Amino acid sequence: MGLRGQVRTRDGWAVQHAVVTMTDMSGTQVLREGADENGAVRTEAALAPGPYTVVVTAVGYAPVASTALVTASGRAEVGTVVLARQGGVELPPPGAWSLDPAHSAVSAVAQHLGISSVRGRFTEFGGRIEIAEGGAGAPAGAGSAGGAGSAGGAYGVEASRVDAVINAASIDTGNALRDKHLRSPDFLDVERFPEITYSSTGLTPAGPDRWTVHGVLSLHGVVREVALDLSYLGTGPDPWGGVRAAFRATTELRREDFAMNYNQVVQAGISAIGTTLRVELDIQAVQGESLPGV
């Protein structure tokens, strides 16, 4: 008796925060039920025979409406209801993801002489992303509890986290003299502070496939809270049998916030190097605790 159904994303992940409502032909709501951790909807109370309208909703997904027929047994089967994310692609499955430096870029852009920009990048870095178990569930029958294939819905992605480490001495602007100066105590002071680290503390939604990452940046011996504007670009297989997810993140940093106050004034009101840095992160992450041998 009652209603039976499953709520999934287009690639088979459970949506545990989905809500199913049923209304009769007069528009009266007769049932409202949330999906469980496996995306399943089950009710036990018998329903009056006849046609009903079934609407499935979930935060971040386009709603789906359909007609269900309740049989004389008081039971309705709606099968598997597939939800599409509003304005975006499916989220990556939960578990560990390793940053791939060979296919990623960590860049910073500063204004130069008030008329152009200087772009630098760090060539040595690594990190780990942990997609929360609530971030996307496993396809039916896949995996086991606690692993990357365990079940869950998309709602808990906000509990995901990222930790990254950058080798400060790997700064490269394409000019050896300038890079040497950037490694000096005037700027990064890499002898005293060889690593730049970032650890997230939470995420908040900012739109379809976009989040604000809240975290703590340690740079030049100073620790400050820094937010990243994060866009999720999608997930797909790679040629080496792995699964990759792509992200882009940006933020702006003020050098003075991290005790890097050196500057040279070339003329009134114009500094050689701007006080604000725009940080751009183009990241590929590989599913799992380690990178493929490529």
Tab-separated table of C-alpha atoms in Angstrom:
chain	number	residue	atom	x	y	z
A	1	MET	CA	0.000	0.000	0.000
A	2	GLY	CA	0.996	3.619	-0.342
A	3	LEU	CA	3.442	5.307	-2.680
A	4	ARG	CA	6.666	3.753	-3.992
A	5	GLY	CA	9.357	5.474	-6.008
A	6	GLN	CA	12.997	6.487	-6.432
A	7	VAL	CA	14.448	9.967	-7.046
A	8	ARG	CA	17.728	10.122	-8.976
A	9	THR	CA	19.897	12.512	-10.925
A	10	ARG	CA	20.475	11.950	-14.623
A	11	ASP	CA	23.670	10.012	-13.950
A	12	GLY	CA	22.095	7.796	-11.293
A	13	TRP	CA	22.925	9.509	-7.998
A	14	ALA	CA	20.304	9.519	-5.262
A	15	VAL	CA	18.671	12.824	-4.275
A	16	GLN	CA	18.004	12.362	-0.595
A	17	HIS	CA	16.510	15.802	0.025
A	18	ALA	CA	13.769	15.414	-2.604
A	19	VAL	CA	10.142	15.942	-1.574
A	20	VAL	CA	7.206	14.185	-3.231
A	21	THR	CA	3.684	15.579	-3.071
A	22	MET	CA	0.459	14.045	-4.399
A	23	THR	CA	-2.757	15.903	-5.134
A	24	ASP	CA	-6.090	14.499	-6.241
A	25	MET	CA	-8.045	15.764	-9.211
A	26	SER	CA	-9.636	18.495	-7.091
A	27	GLY	CA	-6.191	19.877	-6.252
A	28	THR	CA	-6.262	18.731	-2.637
A	29	GLN	CA	-2.909	17.547	-1.303
A	30	VAL	CA	-3.187	14.020	0.017
A	31	LEU	CA	0.470	13.151	0.601
A	32	ARG	CA	3.813	14.840	1.205
A	33	GLU	CA	6.877	12.652	1.797
A	34	GLY	CA	10.645	13.154	1.757
A	35	ALA	CA	13.090	10.761	0.115
A	36	ASP	CA	15.357	8.702	2.364
A	37	GLU	CA	19.171	8.524	2.219
A	38	ASN	CA	18.960	6.225	-0.804
A	39	GLY	CA	16.585	8.492	-2.706
A	40	ALA	CA	13.676	6.127	-2.040
A	41	VAL	CA	10.142	7.271	-1.246
A	42	ARG	CA	7.872	4.820	0.597
A	43	THR	CA	4.598	5.393	2.378
A	44	GLU	CA	2.398	2.762	4.011
A	45	ALA	CA	-1.032	4.399	4.279
A	46	ALA	CA	-3.475	3.225	1.631
A	47	LEU	CA	-4.566	5.751	-0.961
A	48	ALA	CA	-8.023	6.049	-2.477
A	49	PRO	CA	-8.089	4.538	-5.977
A	50	GLY	CA	-7.945	6.962	-8.882
A	51	PRO	CA	-5.648	9.372	-10.746
A	52	TYR	CA	-3.319	11.767	-8.929
A	53	THR	CA	-0.789	14.422	-9.809
A	54	VAL	CA	2.690	13.726	-8.417
A	55	VAL	CA	5.229	16.558	-8.106
A	56	VAL	CA	8.863	15.945	-7.124
A	57	THR	CA	10.972	18.896	-5.967
A	58	ALA	CA	14.496	19.314	-4.587
A	59	VAL	CA	16.665	22.345	-3.899
A	60	GLY	CA	18.850	23.051	-6.924
A	61	TYR	CA	16.821	20.832	-9.284
A	62	ALA	CA	14.023	21.493	-11.755
A	63	PRO	CA	10.699	20.097	-10.458
A	64	VAL	CA	9.050	17.190	-12.225
A	65	ALA	CA	5.296	16.573	-12.427
A	66	SER	CA	3.551	13.428	-13.612
A	67	THR	CA	0.282	11.528	-13.280
A	68	ALA	CA	0.018	8.400	-11.131
A	69	LEU	CA	-2.822	5.927	-10.946
A	70	VAL	CA	-3.643	4.402	-7.577
A	71	THR	CA	-4.951	0.873	-7.983
A	72	ALA	CA	-7.689	-0.826	-6.020
A	73	SER	CA	-5.011	-2.054	-3.604
A	74	GLY	CA	-4.378	1.550	-2.515
A	75	ARG	CA	-0.881	1.563	-3.967
A	76	ALA	CA	0.859	3.739	-6.561
A	77	GLU	CA	4.182	3.043	-8.295
A	78	VAL	CA	5.922	6.089	-9.781
A	79	GLY	CA	9.143	4.233	-10.644
A	80	THR	CA	12.358	6.230	-10.929
A	81	VAL	CA	11.906	9.987	-11.164
A	82	VAL	CA	14.912	11.698	-12.768
A	83	LEU	CA	15.701	15.284	-11.738
A	84	ALA	CA	17.903	17.651	-13.731
A	85	ARG	CA	19.969	20.284	-11.958
A	86	GLN	CA	18.741	23.805	-12.609
A	87	GLY	CA	21.146	25.620	-14.912
A	88	GLY	CA	23.990	23.184	-14.495
A	89	VAL	CA	25.598	19.774	-14.563
A	90	GLU	CA	25.544	16.956	-12.051
A	91	LEU	CA	27.716	17.231	-8.973
A	92	PRO	CA	30.690	14.886	-8.561
A	93	PRO	CA	30.255	11.733	-6.473
A	94	PRO	CA	31.391	11.876	-2.835
A	95	GLY	CA	34.770	10.908	-1.485
A	96	ALA	CA	38.376	11.984	-1.927
A	97	TRP	CA	39.642	13.859	-4.993
A	98	SER	CA	43.319	14.677	-5.567
A	99	LEU	CA	44.424	17.932	-7.204
A	100	ASP	CA	46.369	17.289	-10.409
A	101	PRO	CA	49.118	19.972	-10.741
A	102	ALA	CA	49.986	18.853	-14.261
A	103	HIS	CA	46.543	19.863	-15.486
A	104	SER	CA	45.830	22.751	-13.110
A	105	ALA	CA	46.993	26.355	-12.753
A	106	VAL	CA	47.435	28.606	-9.714
A	107	SER	CA	47.908	32.167	-10.946
A	108	ALA	CA	48.056	35.690	-9.531
A	109	VAL	CA	47.670	38.928	-11.474
A	110	ALA	CA	48.948	42.321	-10.270
A	111	GLN	CA	48.751	45.737	-11.858
A	112	HIS	CA	52.077	47.039	-13.147
A	113	LEU	CA	52.909	50.754	-13.459
A	114	GLY	CA	49.197	51.541	-13.433
A	115	ILE	CA	48.816	50.669	-17.120
A	116	SER	CA	49.197	46.903	-17.534
A	117	SER	CA	49.236	43.628	-15.625
A	118	VAL	CA	51.881	41.148	-14.597
A	119	ARG	CA	50.777	37.531	-14.345
A	120	GLY	CA	52.585	34.976	-12.226
A	121	ARG	CA	51.933	31.344	-11.433
A	122	PHE	CA	53.020	28.763	-8.902
A	123	THR	CA	54.333	25.618	-10.538
A	124	GLU	CA	54.462	23.345	-7.478
A	125	PHE	CA	51.350	22.678	-5.433
A	126	GLY	CA	49.046	19.908	-4.314
A	127	GLY	CA	45.884	19.330	-2.396
A	128	ARG	CA	42.850	17.259	-1.629
A	129	ILE	CA	39.130	17.807	-2.047
A	130	GLU	CA	36.647	15.856	0.038
A	131	ILE	CA	33.154	15.831	-1.440
A	132	ALA	CA	30.787	15.267	1.474
A	133	GLU	CA	28.754	12.069	1.568
A	134	GLY	CA	25.674	14.230	1.256
A	135	GLY	CA	27.119	15.874	-1.853
A	136	ALA	CA	25.980	13.193	-4.254
A	137	GLY	CA	24.795	9.697	-3.632
A	138	ALA	CA	25.822	6.478	-5.278
A	139	PRO	CA	23.920	4.785	-8.054
A	140	ALA	CA	21.609	2.068	-6.823
A	141	GLY	CA	23.543	-0.993	-5.762
A	142	ALA	CA	26.969	0.644	-6.075
A	143	GLY	CA	29.612	0.868	-3.390
A	144	SER	CA	29.324	0.371	0.344
A	145	ALA	CA	28.589	2.615	3.283
A	146	GLY	CA	31.336	5.059	4.125
A	147	GLY	CA	33.111	4.884	0.755
A	148	ALA	CA	33.047	6.952	-2.395
A	149	GLY	CA	30.078	4.927	-3.567
A	150	SER	CA	27.882	5.413	-0.524
A	151	ALA	CA	24.422	6.838	-0.845
A	152	GLY	CA	23.264	10.382	-0.303
A	153	GLY	CA	21.697	13.425	-1.948
A	154	ALA	CA	23.097	16.613	-3.380
A	155	TYR	CA	22.038	18.804	-0.456
A	156	GLY	CA	25.040	18.145	1.771
A	157	VAL	CA	27.667	19.381	-0.698
A	158	GLU	CA	28.086	22.398	1.587
A	159	ALA	CA	29.873	20.083	4.042
A	160	SER	CA	32.638	19.374	1.509
A	161	ARG	CA	36.156	20.721	2.082
A	162	VAL	CA	39.455	21.437	0.380
A	163	ASP	CA	43.029	21.629	1.650
A	164	ALA	CA	45.891	22.871	-0.515
A	165	VAL	CA	49.621	23.545	-0.150
A	166	ILE	CA	51.709	25.714	-2.508
A	167	ASN	CA	55.502	25.851	-2.674
A	168	ALA	CA	56.109	29.611	-2.371
A	169	ALA	CA	59.498	29.413	-4.109
A	170	SER	CA	57.875	28.014	-7.261
A	171	ILE	CA	56.610	31.472	-8.276
A	172	ASP	CA	57.204	32.083	-11.982
A	173	THR	CA	56.435	35.355	-13.783
A	174	GLY	CA	58.661	34.716	-16.771
A	175	ASN	CA	61.377	37.088	-15.532
A	176	ALA	CA	64.181	35.607	-13.422
A	177	LEU	CA	65.174	38.917	-11.802
A	178	ARG	CA	61.605	39.714	-10.826
A	179	ASP	CA	61.036	36.175	-9.516
A	180	LYS	CA	64.133	36.458	-7.320
A	181	HIS	CA	62.769	39.691	-5.864
A	182	LEU	CA	59.360	38.102	-5.246
A	183	ARG	CA	61.038	35.277	-3.290
A	184	SER	CA	62.922	37.786	-1.127
A	185	PRO	CA	61.845	39.198	2.278
A	186	ASP	CA	60.244	42.142	0.423
A	187	PHE	CA	57.472	39.813	-0.731
A	188	LEU	CA	57.049	36.061	-0.145
A	189	ASP	CA	60.195	35.607	2.007
A	190	VAL	CA	60.362	31.960	1.003
A	191	GLU	CA	63.268	31.135	3.311
A	192	ARG	CA	61.110	31.889	6.363
A	193	PHE	CA	57.740	30.922	4.908
A	194	PRO	CA	58.272	28.151	2.351
A	195	GLU	CA	54.612	27.105	2.118
A	196	ILE	CA	51.344	28.836	1.350
A	197	THR	CA	48.374	26.867	2.691
A	198	TYR	CA	44.605	27.084	2.367
A	199	SER	CA	42.015	25.102	4.345
A	200	SER	CA	38.312	25.550	3.797
A	201	THR	CA	35.864	25.898	6.664
A	202	GLY	CA	32.588	25.748	4.738
A	203	LEU	CA	30.658	26.430	1.526
A	204	THR	CA	27.553	28.463	0.790
A	205	PRO	CA	25.565	28.340	-2.482
A	206	ALA	CA	25.956	31.356	-4.773
A	207	GLY	CA	23.962	30.186	-7.816
A	208	PRO	CA	23.724	27.190	-10.177
A	209	ASP	CA	27.041	25.327	-9.983
A	210	ARG	CA	28.557	28.204	-7.989
A	211	TRP	CA	29.552	28.423	-4.339
A	212	THR	CA	31.450	30.668	-1.990
A	213	VAL	CA	34.237	28.722	-0.292
A	214	HIS	CA	35.066	30.045	3.156
A	215	GLY	CA	38.529	29.212	4.415
A	216	VAL	CA	41.782	30.217	6.040
A	217	LEU	CA	44.843	31.290	4.025
A	218	SER	CA	48.346	31.220	5.521
A	219	LEU	CA	50.641	33.469	3.482
A	220	HIS	CA	53.902	35.184	4.458
A	221	GLY	CA	53.410	34.157	8.079
A	222	VAL	CA	49.959	35.762	8.282
A	223	VAL	CA	46.754	33.767	8.680
A	224	ARG	CA	43.529	35.332	7.434
A	225	GLU	CA	40.052	34.260	6.406
A	226	VAL	CA	39.702	34.312	2.626
A	227	ALA	CA	36.622	33.506	0.538
A	228	LEU	CA	36.851	31.981	-2.950
A	229	ASP	CA	34.248	32.365	-5.706
A	230	LEU	CA	33.982	28.784	-6.960
A	231	SER	CA	32.452	27.497	-10.201
A	232	TYR	CA	32.005	23.794	-10.877
A	233	LEU	CA	32.635	22.984	-14.545
A	234	GLY	CA	31.738	19.309	-14.710
A	235	THR	CA	32.929	15.741	-14.313
A	236	GLY	CA	34.012	13.161	-16.869
A	237	PRO	CA	36.296	10.206	-17.596
A	238	ASP	CA	39.953	10.657	-18.520
A	239	PRO	CA	42.095	8.583	-20.930
A	240	TRP	CA	43.785	6.744	-18.026
A	241	GLY	CA	40.672	5.102	-16.615
A	242	GLY	CA	40.018	7.733	-13.956
A	243	VAL	CA	37.289	10.285	-13.308
A	244	ARG	CA	38.064	14.012	-13.247
A	245	ALA	CA	36.223	17.047	-11.956
A	246	ALA	CA	37.018	20.603	-13.027
A	247	PHE	CA	36.662	23.779	-10.974
A	248	ARG	CA	37.515	27.453	-11.344
A	249	ALA	CA	37.931	29.768	-8.362
A	250	THR	CA	38.898	33.408	-7.977
A	251	THR	CA	39.525	35.849	-5.166
A	252	GLU	CA	41.278	39.140	-4.507
A	253	LEU	CA	43.980	39.689	-1.884
A	254	ARG	CA	45.471	42.907	-0.550
A	255	ARG	CA	49.221	42.616	-0.090
A	256	GLU	CA	49.150	44.762	3.036
A	257	ASP	CA	46.798	42.245	4.692
A	258	PHE	CA	49.666	39.749	4.529
A	259	ALA	CA	52.465	42.106	5.613
A	260	MET	CA	53.866	42.541	2.097
A	261	ASN	CA	54.141	46.312	2.093
A	262	TYR	CA	57.110	46.824	-0.218
A	263	ASN	CA	56.515	49.159	-3.119
A	264	GLN	CA	58.278	51.611	-5.344
A	265	VAL	CA	56.468	54.774	-6.387
A	266	VAL	CA	57.433	55.668	-9.923
A	267	GLN	CA	55.514	58.942	-9.850
A	268	ALA	CA	52.817	60.614	-7.789
A	269	GLY	CA	49.934	58.199	-7.210
A	270	ILE	CA	51.379	55.396	-9.350
A	271	SER	CA	53.097	52.370	-7.809
A	272	ALA	CA	55.347	49.983	-9.645
A	273	ILE	CA	53.259	47.045	-8.401
A	274	GLY	CA	49.577	47.240	-7.481
A	275	THR	CA	48.455	46.631	-3.915
A	276	THR	CA	45.725	44.173	-4.943
A	277	LEU	CA	46.308	40.702	-6.359
A	278	ARG	CA	43.709	38.794	-8.320
A	279	VAL	CA	44.088	35.067	-7.711
A	280	GLU	CA	42.817	32.652	-10.365
A	281	LEU	CA	42.632	28.886	-9.819
A	282	ASP	CA	41.895	26.484	-12.660
A	283	ILE	CA	41.758	23.064	-11.070
A	284	GLN	CA	41.395	19.492	-12.237
A	285	ALA	CA	40.940	16.891	-9.533
A	286	VAL	CA	41.136	13.123	-9.977
A	287	GLN	CA	38.803	10.884	-8.033
A	288	GLY	CA	40.709	8.933	-5.382
A	289	GLU	CA	43.558	9.360	-2.928
A	290	SER	CA	46.308	9.335	-5.569
A	291	LEU	CA	47.049	10.589	-9.066
A	292	PRO	CA	47.491	8.401	-12.142
A	293	GLY	CA	51.058	7.830	-13.284
A	294	VAL	CA	50.972	10.261	-16.205
